mmCIF file of C-alpha atoms in Angstrom:
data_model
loop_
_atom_site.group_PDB
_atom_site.id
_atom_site.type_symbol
_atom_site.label_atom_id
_atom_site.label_comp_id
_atom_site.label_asym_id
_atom_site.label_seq_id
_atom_site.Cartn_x
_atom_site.Cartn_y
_atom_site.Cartn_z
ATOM 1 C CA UNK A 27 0.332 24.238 34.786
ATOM 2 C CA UNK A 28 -0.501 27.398 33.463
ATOM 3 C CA UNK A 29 -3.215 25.798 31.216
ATOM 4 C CA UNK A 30 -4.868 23.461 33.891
ATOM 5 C CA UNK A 31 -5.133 25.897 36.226
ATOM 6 C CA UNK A 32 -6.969 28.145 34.886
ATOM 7 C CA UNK A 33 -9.231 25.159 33.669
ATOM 8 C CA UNK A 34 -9.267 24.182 37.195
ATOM 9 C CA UNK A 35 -10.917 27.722 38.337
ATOM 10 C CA UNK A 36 -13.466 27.754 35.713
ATOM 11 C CA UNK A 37 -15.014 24.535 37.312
ATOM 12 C CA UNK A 38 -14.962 25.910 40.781
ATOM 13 C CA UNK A 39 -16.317 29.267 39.263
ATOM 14 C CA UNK A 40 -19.168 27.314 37.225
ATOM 15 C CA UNK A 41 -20.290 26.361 40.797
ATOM 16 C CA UNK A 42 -20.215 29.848 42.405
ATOM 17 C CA UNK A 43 -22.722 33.193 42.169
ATOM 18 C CA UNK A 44 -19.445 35.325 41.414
ATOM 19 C CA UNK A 45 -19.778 38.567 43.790
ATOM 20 C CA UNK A 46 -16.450 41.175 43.646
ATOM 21 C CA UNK A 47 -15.115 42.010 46.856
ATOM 22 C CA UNK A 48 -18.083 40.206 48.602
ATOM 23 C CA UNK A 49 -17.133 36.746 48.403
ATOM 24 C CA UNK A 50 -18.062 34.206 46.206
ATOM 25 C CA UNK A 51 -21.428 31.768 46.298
ATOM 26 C CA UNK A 52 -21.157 27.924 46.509
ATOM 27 C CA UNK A 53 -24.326 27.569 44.321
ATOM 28 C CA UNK A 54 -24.478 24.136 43.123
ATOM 29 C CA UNK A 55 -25.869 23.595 39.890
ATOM 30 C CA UNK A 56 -27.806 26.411 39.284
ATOM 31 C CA UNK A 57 -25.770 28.307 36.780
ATOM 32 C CA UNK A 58 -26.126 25.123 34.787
ATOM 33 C CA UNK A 59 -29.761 25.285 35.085
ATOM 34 C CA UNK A 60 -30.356 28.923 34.481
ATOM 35 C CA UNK A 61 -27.887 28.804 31.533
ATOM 36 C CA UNK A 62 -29.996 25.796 29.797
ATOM 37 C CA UNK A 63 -32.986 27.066 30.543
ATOM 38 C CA UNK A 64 -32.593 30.104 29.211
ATOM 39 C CA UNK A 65 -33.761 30.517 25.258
ATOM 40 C CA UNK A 66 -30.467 32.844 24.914
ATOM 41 C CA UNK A 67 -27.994 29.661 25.035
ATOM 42 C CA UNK A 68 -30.500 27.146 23.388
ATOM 43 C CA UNK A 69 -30.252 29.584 20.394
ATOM 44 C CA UNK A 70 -26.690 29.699 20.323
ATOM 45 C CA UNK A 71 -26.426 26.076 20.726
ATOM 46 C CA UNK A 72 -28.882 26.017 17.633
ATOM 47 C CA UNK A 73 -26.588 28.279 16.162
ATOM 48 C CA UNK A 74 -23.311 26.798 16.494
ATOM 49 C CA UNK A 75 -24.735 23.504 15.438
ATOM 50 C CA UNK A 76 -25.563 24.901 11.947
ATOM 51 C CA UNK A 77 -22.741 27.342 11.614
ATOM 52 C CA UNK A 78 -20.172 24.139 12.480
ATOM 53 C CA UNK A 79 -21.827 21.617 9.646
ATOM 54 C CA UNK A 80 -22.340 24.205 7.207
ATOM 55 C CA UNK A 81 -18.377 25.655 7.840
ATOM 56 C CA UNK A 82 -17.578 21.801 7.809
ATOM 57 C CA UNK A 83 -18.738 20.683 4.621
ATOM 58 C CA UNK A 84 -18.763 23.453 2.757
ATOM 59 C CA UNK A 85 -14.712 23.925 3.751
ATOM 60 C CA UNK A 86 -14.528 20.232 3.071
ATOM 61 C CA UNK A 87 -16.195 20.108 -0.402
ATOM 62 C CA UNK A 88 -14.409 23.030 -1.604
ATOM 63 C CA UNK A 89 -10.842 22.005 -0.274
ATOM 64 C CA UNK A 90 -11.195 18.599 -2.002
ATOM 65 C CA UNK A 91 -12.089 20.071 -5.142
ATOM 66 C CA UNK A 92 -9.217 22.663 -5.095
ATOM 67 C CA UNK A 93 -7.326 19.805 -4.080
ATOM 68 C CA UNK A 94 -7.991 17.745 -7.184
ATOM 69 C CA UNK A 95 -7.584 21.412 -9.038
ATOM 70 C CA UNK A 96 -4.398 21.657 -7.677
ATOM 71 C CA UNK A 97 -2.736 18.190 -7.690
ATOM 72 C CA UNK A 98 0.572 17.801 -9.371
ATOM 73 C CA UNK A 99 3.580 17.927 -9.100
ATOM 74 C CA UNK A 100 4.634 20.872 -11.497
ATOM 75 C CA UNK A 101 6.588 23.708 -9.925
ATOM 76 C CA UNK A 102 4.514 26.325 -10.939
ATOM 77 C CA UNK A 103 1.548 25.651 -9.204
ATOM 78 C CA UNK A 104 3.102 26.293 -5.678
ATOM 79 C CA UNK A 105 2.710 30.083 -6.124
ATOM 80 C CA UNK A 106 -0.883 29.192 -6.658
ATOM 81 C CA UNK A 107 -1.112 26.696 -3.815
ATOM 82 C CA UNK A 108 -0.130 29.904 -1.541
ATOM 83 C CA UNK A 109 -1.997 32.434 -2.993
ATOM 84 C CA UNK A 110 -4.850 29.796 -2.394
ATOM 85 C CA UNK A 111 -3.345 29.803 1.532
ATOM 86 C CA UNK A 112 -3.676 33.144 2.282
ATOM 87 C CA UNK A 113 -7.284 33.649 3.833
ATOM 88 C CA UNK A 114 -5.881 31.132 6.674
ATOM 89 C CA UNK A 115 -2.952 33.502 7.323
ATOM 90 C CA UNK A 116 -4.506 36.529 7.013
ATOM 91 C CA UNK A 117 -5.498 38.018 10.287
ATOM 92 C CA UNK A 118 -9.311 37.536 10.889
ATOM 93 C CA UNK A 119 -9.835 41.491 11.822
ATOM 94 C CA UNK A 120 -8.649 41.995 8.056
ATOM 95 C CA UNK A 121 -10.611 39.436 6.388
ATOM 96 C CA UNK A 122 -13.565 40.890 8.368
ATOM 97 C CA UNK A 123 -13.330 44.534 7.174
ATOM 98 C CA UNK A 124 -12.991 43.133 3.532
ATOM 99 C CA UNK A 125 -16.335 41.356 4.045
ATOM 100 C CA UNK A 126 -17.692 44.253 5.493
ATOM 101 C CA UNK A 127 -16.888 46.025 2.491
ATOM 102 C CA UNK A 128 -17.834 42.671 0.154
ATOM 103 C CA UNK A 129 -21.528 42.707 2.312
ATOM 104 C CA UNK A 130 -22.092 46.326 1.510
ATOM 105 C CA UNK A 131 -26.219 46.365 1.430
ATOM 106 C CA UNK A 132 -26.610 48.426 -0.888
ATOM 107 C CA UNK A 133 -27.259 47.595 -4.898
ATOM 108 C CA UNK A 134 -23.671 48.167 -5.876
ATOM 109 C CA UNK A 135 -22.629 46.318 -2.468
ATOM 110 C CA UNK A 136 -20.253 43.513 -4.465
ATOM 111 C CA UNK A 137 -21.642 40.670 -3.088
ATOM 112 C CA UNK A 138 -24.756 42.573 -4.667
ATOM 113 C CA UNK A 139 -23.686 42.926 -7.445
ATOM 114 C CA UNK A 140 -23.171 39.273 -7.888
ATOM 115 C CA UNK A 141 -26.316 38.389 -7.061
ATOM 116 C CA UNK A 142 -27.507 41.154 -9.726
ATOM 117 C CA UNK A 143 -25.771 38.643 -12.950
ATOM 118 C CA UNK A 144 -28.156 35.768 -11.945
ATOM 119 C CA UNK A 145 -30.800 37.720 -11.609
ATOM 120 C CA UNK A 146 -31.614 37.787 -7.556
ATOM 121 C CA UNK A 147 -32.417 40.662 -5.741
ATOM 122 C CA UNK A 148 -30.421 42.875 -3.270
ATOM 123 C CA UNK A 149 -29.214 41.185 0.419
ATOM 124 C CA UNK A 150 -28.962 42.578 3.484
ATOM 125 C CA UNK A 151 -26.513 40.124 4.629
ATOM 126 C CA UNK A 152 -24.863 40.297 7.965
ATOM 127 C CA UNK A 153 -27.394 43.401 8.432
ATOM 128 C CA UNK A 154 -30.550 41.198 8.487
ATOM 129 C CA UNK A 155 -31.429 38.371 10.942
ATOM 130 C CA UNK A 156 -32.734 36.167 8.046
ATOM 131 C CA UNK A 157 -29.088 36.166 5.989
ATOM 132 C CA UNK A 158 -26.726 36.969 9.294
ATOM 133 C CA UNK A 159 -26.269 33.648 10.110
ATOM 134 C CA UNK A 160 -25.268 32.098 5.859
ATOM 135 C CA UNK A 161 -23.165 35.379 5.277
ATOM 136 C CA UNK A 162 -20.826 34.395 8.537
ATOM 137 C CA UNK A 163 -20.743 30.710 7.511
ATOM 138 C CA UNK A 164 -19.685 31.703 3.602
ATOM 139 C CA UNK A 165 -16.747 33.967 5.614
ATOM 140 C CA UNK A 166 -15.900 30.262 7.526
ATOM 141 C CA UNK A 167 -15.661 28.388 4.088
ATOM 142 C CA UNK A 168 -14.004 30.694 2.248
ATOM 143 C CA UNK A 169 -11.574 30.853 4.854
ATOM 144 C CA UNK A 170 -11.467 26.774 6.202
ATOM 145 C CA UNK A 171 -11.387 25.794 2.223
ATOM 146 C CA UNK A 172 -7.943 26.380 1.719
ATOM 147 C CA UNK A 173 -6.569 24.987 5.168
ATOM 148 C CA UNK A 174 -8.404 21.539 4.183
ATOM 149 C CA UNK A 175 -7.169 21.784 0.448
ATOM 150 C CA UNK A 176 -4.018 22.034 1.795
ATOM 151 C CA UNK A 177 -3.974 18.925 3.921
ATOM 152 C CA UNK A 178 -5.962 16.795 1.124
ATOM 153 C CA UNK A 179 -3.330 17.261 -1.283
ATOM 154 C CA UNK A 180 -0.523 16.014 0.892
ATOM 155 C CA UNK A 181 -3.263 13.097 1.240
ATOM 156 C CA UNK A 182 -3.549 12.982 -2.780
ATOM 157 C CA UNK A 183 0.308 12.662 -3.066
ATOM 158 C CA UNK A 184 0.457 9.562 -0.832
ATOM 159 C CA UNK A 185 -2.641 7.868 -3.002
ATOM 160 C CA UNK A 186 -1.574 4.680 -4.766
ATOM 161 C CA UNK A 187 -1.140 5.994 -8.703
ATOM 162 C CA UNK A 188 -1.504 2.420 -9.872
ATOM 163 C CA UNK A 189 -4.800 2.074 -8.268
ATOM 164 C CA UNK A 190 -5.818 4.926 -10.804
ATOM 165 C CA UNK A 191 -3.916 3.178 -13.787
ATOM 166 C CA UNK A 192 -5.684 0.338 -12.674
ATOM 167 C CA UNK A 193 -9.085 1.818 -12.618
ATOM 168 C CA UNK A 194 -8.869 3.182 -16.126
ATOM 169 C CA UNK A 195 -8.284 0.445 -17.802
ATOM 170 C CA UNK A 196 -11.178 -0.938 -16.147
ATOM 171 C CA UNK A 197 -12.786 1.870 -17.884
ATOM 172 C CA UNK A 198 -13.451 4.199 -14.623
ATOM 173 C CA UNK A 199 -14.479 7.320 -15.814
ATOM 174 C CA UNK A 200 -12.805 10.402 -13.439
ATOM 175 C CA UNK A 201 -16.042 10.385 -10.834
ATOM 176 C CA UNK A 202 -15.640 6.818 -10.619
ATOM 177 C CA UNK A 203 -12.056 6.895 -10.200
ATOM 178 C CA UNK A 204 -12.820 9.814 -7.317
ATOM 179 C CA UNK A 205 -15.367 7.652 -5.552
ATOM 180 C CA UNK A 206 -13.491 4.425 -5.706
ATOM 181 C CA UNK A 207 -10.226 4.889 -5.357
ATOM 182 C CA UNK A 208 -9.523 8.738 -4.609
ATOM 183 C CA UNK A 209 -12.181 8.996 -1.512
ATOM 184 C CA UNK A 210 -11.313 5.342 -0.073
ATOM 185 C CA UNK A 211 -7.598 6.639 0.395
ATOM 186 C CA UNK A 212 -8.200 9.960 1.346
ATOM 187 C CA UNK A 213 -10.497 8.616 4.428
ATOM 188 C CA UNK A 214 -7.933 9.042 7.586
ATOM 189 C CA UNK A 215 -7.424 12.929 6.091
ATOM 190 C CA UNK A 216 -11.036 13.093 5.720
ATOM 191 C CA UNK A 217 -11.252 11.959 9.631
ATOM 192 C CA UNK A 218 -8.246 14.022 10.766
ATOM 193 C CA UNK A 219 -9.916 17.175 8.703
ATOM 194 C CA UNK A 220 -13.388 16.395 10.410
ATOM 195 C CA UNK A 221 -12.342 17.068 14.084
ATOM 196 C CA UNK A 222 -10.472 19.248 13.475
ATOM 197 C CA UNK A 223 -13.444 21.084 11.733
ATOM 198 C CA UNK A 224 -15.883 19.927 14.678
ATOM 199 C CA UNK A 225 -13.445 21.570 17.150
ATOM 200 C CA UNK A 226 -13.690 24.253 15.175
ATOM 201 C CA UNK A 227 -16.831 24.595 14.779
ATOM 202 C CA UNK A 228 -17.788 24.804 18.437
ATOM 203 C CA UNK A 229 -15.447 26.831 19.167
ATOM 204 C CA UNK A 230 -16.107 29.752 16.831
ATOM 205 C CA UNK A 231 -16.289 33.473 18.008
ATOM 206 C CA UNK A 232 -13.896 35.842 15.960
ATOM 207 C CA UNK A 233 -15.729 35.931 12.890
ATOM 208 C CA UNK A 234 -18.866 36.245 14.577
ATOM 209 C CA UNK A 235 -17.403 38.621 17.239
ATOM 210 C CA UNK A 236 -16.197 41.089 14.585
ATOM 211 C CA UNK A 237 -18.762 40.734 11.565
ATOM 212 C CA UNK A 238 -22.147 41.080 13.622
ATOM 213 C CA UNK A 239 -21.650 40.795 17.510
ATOM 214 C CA UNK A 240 -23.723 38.118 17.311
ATOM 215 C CA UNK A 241 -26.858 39.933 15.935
ATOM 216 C CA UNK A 242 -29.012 41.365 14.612
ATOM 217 C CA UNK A 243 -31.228 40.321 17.450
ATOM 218 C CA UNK A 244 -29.509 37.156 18.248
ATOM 219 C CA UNK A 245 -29.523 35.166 14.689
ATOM 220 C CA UNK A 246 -26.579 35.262 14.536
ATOM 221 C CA UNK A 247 -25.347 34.099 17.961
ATOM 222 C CA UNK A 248 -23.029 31.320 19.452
ATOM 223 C CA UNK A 249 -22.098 30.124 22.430
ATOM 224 C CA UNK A 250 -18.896 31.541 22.409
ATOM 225 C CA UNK A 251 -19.772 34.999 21.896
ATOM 226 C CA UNK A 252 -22.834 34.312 24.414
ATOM 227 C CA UNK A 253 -20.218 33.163 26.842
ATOM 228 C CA UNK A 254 -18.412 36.349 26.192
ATOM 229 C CA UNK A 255 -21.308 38.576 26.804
ATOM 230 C CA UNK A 256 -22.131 36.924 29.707
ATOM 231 C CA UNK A 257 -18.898 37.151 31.547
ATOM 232 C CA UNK A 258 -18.005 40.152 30.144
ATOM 233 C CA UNK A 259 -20.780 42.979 29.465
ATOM 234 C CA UNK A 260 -23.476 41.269 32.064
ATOM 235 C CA UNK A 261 -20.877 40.221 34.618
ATOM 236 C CA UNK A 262 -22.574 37.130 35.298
ATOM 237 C CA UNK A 263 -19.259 34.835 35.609
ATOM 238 C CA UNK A 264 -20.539 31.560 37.559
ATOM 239 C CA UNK A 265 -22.855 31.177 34.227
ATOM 240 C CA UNK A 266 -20.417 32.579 31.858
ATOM 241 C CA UNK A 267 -18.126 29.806 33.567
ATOM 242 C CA UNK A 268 -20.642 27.280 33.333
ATOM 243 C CA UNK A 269 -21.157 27.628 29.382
ATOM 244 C CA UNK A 270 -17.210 27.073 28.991
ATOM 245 C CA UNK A 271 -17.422 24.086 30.812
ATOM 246 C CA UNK A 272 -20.310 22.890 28.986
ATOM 247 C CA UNK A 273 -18.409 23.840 25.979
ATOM 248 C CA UNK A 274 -15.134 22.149 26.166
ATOM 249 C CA UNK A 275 -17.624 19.034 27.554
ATOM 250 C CA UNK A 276 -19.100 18.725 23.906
ATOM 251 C CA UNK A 277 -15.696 19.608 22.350
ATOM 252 C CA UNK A 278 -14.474 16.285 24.189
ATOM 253 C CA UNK A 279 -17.278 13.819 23.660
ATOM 254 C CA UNK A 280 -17.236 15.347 19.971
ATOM 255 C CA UNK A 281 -13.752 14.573 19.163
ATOM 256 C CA UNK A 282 -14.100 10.918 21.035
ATOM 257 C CA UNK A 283 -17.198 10.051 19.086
ATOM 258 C CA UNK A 284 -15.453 10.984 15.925
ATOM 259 C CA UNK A 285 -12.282 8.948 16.806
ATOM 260 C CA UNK A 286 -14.237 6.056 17.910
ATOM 261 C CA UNK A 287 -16.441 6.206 14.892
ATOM 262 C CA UNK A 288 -12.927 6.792 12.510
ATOM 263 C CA UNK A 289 -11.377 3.317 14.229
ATOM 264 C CA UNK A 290 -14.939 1.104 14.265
ATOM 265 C CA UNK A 291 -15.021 1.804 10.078
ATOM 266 C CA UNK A 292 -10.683 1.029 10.465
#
């Protein structure tokens, strides 16, 4: 109840011009058509697109390959395994003031300073609309990484060990045996891990909210912290109401097409 009513309003208010103690608007469809006309949400759309597939495979390369880092069964790797945890259970207004600190623009900055041993030159990162948008995705990875590696190895410890035993005295080197056997069994984590990375994806505002607001001049921005702003700091709710709507549409059909695609390939 408490959750579908509120859904329930946000329709009805999608369809309204919002006016405080004047009485609402029935306005049809036009916050839909201002919102999608207007070059503000296409960005963020834009946006979110490349922020979810770069957070999603980057999270998902680097979680399988601390997975296979990781697999065992020896007790002393489960202090690892949690130290590897923590950016999930940190709370995101911490892990943005470290990255803050890590995206220092200056020369001595540390991400800076990394870039300095391979020989590239100083970033602005999260302060410059041309690296805004990578620097908040690397904060995504670095964060999703160890929520998928965590999943993929209780996928790893239900894999078939003959099947590798098999493999290598078939003479499967290890990329073969990852390809052939490791992959093939790890595909219903791999689908499970993808929406939950798409829903993820489209829904993402904290790390933006807190590392750059969504700027500098909009490279940075999604449709959740557009939806914000609009609601918010422009008090334009019908369209603010509209964009969640059209948000949690996509969300939907997303997931569906993913579980539709995941049982077709079953």
């Amino acid at each position: 109840m408490f959750k579908f009513i509120p859904m329930g309003e946000a329709v009805m208010t999608s369809f309204q011009n919002v006016r405080p103690f004047l009485g609402n608007q029935w306005v049809g469809l036009d916050n839909y058509n201002a919102l999608v006309s207007s070059d503000d949400f296409q960005g963020a759309v834009w946006h979110t697109l490349l922020l979810g597939v770069g957070q999603t495979a980057g999270s998902l390369l680097l979680g399988f390959v601390l997975a296979l880092l990781l697999e065992g069964q020896a007790k002393r790797l489960w202090f690892v395994r949690s130290a590897a945890f923590l950016p999930v259970v940190a709370p995101m207004a911490v892990i943005a003031e470290v990255w803050r600190i890590i995206y220092h623009p200056t020369g001595d900055g540390i991400a800076n300073q990394v870039l300095s041993w391979i020989a590239l030159e100083p970033s602005q990162w999260i302060n410059s609309p041309d690296s805004s948008l990578i620097s908040v995705m690397l904060v995504g990875i670095w964060r999703g990484a160890p929520y998928d590696m965590i999943i993929i190895v209780a996928g790893l410890v239900s894999v078939d060990k003959s099947l590798y035993e098999a493999s290598a005295l078939d003479g499967a080197g290890p990329l073969r045996r990852i390809l052939y056997v490791t992959l093939p069994a790890l595909r219903p984590v791999i689908a499970i891990l993808l929406t939950l990375a798409a829903i993820r994806g489209m829904r993402v505002f904290t790390e933006v909210f807190l590392l750059t607001n969504g700027g500098p001049n909009g490279s940075s921005e999604v449709v959740m912290t557009l939806i914000y702003k609009l609601g918010f700091e422009r008090n334009q709710l019908g369209i603010a109401a509209a964009g969640s709507v059209l948000l949690f549409a996509a969300t939907v059909a997303l997931t569906l097409l993913i579980q539709l695609s995941r049982r077709r390939k079953a």
